[in-house]
mmCIF file of C-alpha atoms in Angstrom:
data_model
loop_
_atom_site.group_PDB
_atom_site.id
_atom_site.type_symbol
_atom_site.label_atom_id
_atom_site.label_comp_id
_atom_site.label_asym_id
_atom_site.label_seq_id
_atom_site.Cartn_x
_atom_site.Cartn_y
_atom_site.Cartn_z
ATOM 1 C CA UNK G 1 23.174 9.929 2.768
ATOM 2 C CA UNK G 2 20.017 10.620 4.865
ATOM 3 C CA UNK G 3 19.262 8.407 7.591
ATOM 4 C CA UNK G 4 16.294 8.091 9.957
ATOM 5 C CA UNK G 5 17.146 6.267 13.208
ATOM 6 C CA UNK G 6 14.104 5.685 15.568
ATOM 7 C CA UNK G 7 14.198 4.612 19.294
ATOM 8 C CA UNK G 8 12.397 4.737 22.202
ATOM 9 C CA UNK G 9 10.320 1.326 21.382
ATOM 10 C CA UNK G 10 9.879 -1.315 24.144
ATOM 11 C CA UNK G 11 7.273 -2.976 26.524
ATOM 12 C CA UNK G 12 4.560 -1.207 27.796
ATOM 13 C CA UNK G 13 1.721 -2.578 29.859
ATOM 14 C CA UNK G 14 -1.913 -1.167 28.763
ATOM 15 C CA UNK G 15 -2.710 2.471 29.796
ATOM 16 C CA UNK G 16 1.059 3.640 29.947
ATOM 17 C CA UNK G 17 2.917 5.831 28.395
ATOM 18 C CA UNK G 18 5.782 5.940 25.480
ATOM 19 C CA UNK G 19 8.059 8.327 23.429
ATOM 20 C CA UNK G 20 9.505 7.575 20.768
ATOM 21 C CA UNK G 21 12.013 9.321 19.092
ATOM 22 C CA UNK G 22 13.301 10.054 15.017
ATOM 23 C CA UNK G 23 17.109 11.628 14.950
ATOM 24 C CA UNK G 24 17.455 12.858 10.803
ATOM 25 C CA UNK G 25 21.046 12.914 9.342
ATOM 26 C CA UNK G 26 21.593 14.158 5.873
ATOM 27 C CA UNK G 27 18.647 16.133 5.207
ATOM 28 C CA UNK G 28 16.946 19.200 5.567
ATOM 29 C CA UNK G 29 15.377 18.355 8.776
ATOM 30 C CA UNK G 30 13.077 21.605 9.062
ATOM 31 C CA UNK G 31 12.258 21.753 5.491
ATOM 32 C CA UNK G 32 10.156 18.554 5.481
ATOM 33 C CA UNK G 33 7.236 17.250 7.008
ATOM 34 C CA UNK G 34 7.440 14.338 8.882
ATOM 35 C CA UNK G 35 5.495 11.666 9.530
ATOM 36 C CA UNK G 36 4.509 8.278 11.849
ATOM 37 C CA UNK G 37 3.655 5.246 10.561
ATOM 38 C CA UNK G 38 3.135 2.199 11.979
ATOM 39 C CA UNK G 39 2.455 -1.575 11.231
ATOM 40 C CA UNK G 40 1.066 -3.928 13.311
ATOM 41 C CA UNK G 41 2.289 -7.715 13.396
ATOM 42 C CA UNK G 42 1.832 -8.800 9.989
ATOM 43 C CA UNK G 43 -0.484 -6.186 9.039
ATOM 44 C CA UNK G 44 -0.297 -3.184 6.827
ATOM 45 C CA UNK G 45 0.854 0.115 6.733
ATOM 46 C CA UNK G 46 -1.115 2.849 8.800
ATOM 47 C CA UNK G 47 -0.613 6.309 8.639
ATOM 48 C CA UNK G 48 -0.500 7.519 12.417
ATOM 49 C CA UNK G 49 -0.156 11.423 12.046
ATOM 50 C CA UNK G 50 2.363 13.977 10.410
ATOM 51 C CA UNK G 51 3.898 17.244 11.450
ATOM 52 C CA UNK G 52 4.474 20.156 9.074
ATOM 53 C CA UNK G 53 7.477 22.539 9.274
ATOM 54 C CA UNK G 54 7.595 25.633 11.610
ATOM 55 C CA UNK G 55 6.918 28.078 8.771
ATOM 56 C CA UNK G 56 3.324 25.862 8.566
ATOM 57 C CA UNK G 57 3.110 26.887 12.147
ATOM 58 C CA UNK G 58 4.021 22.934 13.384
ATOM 59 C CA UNK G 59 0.292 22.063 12.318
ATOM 60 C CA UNK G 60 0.097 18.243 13.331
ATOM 61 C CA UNK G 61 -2.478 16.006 12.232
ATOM 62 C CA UNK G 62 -3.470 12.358 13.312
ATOM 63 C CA UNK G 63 -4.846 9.795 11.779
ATOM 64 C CA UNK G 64 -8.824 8.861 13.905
ATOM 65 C CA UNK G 65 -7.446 5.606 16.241
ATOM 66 C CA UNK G 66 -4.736 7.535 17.725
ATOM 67 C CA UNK G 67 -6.200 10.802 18.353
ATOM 68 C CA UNK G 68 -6.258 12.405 21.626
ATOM 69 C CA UNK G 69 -4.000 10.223 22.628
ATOM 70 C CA UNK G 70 -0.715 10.547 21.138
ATOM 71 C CA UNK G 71 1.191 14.197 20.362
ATOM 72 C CA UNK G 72 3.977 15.026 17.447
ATOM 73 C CA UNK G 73 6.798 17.497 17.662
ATOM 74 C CA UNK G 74 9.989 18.063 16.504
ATOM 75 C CA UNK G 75 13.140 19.857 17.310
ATOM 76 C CA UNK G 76 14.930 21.194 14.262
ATOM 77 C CA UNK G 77 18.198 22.381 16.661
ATOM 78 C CA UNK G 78 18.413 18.716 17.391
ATOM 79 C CA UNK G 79 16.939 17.433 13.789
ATOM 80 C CA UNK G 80 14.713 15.246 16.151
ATOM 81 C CA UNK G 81 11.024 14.188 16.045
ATOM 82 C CA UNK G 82 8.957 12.861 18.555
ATOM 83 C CA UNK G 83 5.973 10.350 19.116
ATOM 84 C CA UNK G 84 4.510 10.536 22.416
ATOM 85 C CA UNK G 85 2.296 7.970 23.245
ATOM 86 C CA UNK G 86 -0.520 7.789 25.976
ATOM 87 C CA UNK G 87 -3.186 5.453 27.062
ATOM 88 C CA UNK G 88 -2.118 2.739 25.079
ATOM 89 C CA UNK G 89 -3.838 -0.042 23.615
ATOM 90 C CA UNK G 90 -2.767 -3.313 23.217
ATOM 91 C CA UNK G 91 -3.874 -2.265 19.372
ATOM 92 C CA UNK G 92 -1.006 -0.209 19.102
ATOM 93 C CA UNK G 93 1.099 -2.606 18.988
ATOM 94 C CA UNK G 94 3.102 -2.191 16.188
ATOM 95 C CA UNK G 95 6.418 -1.494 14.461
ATOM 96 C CA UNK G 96 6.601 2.451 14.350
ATOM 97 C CA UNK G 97 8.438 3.977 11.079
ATOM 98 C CA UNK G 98 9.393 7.933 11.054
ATOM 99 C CA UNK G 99 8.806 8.523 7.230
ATOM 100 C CA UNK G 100 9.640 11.972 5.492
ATOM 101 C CA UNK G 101 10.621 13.083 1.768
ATOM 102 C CA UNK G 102 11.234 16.127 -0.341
ATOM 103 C CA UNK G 103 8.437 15.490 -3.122
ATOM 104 C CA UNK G 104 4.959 13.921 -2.108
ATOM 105 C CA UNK G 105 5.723 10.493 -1.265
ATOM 106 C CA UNK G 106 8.033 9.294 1.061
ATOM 107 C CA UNK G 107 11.110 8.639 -0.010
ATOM 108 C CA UNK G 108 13.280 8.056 3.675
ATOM 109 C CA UNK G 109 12.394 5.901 5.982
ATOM 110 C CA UNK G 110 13.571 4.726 9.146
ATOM 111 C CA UNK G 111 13.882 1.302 10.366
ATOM 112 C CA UNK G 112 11.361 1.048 12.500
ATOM 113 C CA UNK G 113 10.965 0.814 16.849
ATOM 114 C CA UNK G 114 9.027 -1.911 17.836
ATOM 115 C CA UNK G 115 6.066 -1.020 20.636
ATOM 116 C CA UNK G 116 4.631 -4.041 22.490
ATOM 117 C CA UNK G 117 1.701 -2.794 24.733
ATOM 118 C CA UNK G 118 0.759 -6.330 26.635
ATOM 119 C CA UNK G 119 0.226 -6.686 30.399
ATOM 120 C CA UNK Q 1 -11.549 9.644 5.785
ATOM 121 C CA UNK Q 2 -10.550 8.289 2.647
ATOM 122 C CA UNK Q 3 -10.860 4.602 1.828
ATOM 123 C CA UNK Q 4 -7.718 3.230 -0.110
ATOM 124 C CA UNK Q 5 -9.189 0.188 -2.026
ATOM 125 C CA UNK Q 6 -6.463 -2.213 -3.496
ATOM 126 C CA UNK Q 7 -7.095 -5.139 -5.435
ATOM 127 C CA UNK Q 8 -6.485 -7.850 -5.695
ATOM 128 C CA UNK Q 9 -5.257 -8.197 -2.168
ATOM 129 C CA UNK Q 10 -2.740 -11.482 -3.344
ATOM 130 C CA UNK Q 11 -1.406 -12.559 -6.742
ATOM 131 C CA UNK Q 12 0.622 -15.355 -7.517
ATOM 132 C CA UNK Q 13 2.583 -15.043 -11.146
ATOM 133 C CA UNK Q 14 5.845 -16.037 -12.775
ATOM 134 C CA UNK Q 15 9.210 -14.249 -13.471
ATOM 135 C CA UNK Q 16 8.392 -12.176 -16.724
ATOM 136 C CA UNK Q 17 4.538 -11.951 -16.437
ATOM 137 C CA UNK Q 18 3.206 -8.245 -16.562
ATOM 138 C CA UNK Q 19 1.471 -7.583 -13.070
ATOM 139 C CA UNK Q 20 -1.849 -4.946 -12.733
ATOM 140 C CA UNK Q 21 -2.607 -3.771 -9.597
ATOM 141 C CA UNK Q 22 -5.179 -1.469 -8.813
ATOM 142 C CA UNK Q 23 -6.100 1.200 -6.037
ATOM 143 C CA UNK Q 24 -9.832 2.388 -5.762
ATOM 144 C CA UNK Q 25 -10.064 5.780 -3.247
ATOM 145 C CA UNK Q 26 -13.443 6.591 -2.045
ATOM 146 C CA UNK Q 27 -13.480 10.149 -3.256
ATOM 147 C CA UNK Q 28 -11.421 12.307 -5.927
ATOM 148 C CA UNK Q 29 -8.044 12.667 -4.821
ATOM 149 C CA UNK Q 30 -7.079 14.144 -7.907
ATOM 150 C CA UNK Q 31 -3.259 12.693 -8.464
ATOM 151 C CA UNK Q 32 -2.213 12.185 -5.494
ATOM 152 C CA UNK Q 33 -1.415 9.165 -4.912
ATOM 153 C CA UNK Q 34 1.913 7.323 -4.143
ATOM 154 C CA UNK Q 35 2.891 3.320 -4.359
ATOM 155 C CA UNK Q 36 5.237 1.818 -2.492
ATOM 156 C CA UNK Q 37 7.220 -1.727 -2.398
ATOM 157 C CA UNK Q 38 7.769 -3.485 1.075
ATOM 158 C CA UNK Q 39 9.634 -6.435 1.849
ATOM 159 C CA UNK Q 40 9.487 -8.419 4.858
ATOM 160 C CA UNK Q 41 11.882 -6.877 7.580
ATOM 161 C CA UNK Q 42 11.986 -4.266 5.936
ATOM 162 C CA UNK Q 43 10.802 -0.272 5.335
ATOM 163 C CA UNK Q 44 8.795 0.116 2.402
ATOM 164 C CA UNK Q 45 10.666 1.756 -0.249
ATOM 165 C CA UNK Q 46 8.766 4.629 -2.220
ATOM 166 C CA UNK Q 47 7.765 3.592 -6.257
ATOM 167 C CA UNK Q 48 6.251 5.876 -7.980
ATOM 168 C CA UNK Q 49 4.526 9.404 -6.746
ATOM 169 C CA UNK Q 50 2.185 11.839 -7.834
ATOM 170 C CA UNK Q 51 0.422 8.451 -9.720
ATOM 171 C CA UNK Q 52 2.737 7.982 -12.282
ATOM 172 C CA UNK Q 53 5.983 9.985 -11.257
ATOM 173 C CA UNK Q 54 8.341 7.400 -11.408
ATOM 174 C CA UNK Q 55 11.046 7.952 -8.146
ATOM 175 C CA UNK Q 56 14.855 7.937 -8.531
ATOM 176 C CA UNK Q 57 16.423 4.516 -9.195
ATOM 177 C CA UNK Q 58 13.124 2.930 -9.596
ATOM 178 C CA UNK Q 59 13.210 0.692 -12.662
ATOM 179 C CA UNK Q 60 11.224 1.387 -15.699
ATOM 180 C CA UNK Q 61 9.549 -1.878 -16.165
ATOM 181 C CA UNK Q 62 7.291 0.135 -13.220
ATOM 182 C CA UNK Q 63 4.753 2.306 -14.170
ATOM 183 C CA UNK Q 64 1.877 4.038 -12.230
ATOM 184 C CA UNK Q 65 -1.336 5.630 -14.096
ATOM 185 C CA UNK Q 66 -5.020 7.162 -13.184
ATOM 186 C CA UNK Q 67 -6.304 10.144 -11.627
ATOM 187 C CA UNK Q 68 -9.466 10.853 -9.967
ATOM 188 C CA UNK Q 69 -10.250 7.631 -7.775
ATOM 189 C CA UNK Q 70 -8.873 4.921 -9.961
ATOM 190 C CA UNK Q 71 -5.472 4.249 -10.027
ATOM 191 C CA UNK Q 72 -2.586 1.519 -11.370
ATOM 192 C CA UNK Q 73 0.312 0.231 -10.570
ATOM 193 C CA UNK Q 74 1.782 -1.719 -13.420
ATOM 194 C CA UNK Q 75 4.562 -4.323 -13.534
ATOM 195 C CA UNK Q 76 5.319 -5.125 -16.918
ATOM 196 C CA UNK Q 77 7.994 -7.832 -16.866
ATOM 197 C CA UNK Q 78 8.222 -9.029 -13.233
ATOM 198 C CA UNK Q 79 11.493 -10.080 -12.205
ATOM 199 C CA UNK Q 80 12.501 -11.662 -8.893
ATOM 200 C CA UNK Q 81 13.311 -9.173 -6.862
ATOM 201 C CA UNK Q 82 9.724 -7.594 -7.487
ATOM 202 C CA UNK Q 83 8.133 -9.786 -4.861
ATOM 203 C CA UNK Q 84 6.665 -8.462 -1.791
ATOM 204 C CA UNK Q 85 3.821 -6.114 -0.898
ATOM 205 C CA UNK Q 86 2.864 -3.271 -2.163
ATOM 206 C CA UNK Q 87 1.172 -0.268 -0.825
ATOM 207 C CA UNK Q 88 -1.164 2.676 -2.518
ATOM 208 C CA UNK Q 89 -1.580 6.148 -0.367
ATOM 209 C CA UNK Q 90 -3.509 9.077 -1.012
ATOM 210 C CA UNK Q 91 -1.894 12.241 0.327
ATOM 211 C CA UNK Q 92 -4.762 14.483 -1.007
ATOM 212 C CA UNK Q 93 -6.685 14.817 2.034
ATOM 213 C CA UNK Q 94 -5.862 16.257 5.522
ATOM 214 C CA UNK Q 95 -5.367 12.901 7.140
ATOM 215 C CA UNK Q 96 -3.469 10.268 4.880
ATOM 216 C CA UNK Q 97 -4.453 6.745 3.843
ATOM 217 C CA UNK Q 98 -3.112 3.513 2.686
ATOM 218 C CA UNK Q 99 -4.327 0.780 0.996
ATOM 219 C CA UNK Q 100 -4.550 -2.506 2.910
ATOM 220 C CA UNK Q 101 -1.821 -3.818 0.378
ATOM 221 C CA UNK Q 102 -1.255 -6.408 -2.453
ATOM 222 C CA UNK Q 103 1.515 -9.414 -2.126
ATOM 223 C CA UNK Q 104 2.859 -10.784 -4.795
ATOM 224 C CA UNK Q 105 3.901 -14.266 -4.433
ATOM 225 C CA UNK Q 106 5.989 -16.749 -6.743
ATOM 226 C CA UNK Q 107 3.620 -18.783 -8.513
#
């Protein structure tokens, strides 16, 4: 069974600094891309950025509100991706999802960290 | 960027009534498009890719169609565990998109 298991969410006052963090169980961790994607209080979905697989050369992209401000990487010896946030807004306030899958689409998902960026 | 257009953005309808929703992208992204079903609490849960791939253990009364920049999402006998929100994306482009999202309420 693959599992996604984010953490690393919490309170953050505006202009600090977060990581969160995506641990993959039951998959192919360095096979996949994988992805952010977060959702502000009952809002929609938003595509934050992705990161492809080392034989892609770790290419990361990000989606135009978050960039220069946030970074993506992973660690396929610990099946681990990571979120790094900077100068936060209290925009970014959101529930964060790690999101990967085998086809197009994604077909895992984690449950989601909260991030709450109020002073 | 890509615009992900969905419409309508709410719908109310009854157990058994066939549900249309479409998803309007700004420029040709060929097929690539994926829906997705979220309920509240919850992750969204991955429908159909490639516009009308159909993914594992999704039911067939689901169906996706369209290429180019029109696309569908097609309920055709809605049942009750078929309401919440739902999601279009394109994955064509370099930077990824969704739709703002349709809910389907109980009428």
């Amino acid at each position: 069974e693959v599992q996604l298991v984010e953490s690393g969410g919490g309170l953050v006052k505006p202009g600090g600094s977060l990581r969160l963090s995506c641990v993959a169980s039951g998959l192919a961790f360095s096979n996949v891309w994988m992805s952010w994607v977060r959702q502000a209080p009952g809002k929609g979905l938003e595509w934050v950025g992705r990161i492809k697989r080392k034989v892609d050369g770790e290419q990361t992209d990000f989606a135009a509100p978050v960039k220069g401000r946030i970074t993506i990487s992973r660690d396929d010896s610990k099946n681990t991706l990571y979120l790094q946030m900077d100068s936060l807004k209290t925009e970014d306030t959101a529930v964060y999802f790690c999101a990967t899958g085998y086809s197009n689409g994604y077909e895992y998902w984690g449950q989601g960290a909260l991030v709450t960026v109020s002073s | 960027d890509i615009q992900m257009t969905q419409s309508p953005s709410s719908l109310s309808a009854s157990v058994g009534d066939r549900v249309t929703i479409t998803c309007r992208a700004s420029q040709n992204i060929n097929n690539r498009v994926n829906w997705y079903q979220q309920k509240p609490g919850k992750a969204p849960q991955l429908l159909i890719y490639d516009a009308s791939t159909l993914h594992s253990g999704v039911p067939s009364r689901i169906s996706g169609s369209g290429s180019g920049t029109d696309f569908t999402l097609i309920i055709s006998s809605l049942q009750p565990e078929d309401f919440a929100t739902y999601y279009c994306q394109q994955t064509y482009y370099t930077l990824w998109s969704f739709g703002q999202g349709t809910n389907v309420e109980i009428k």
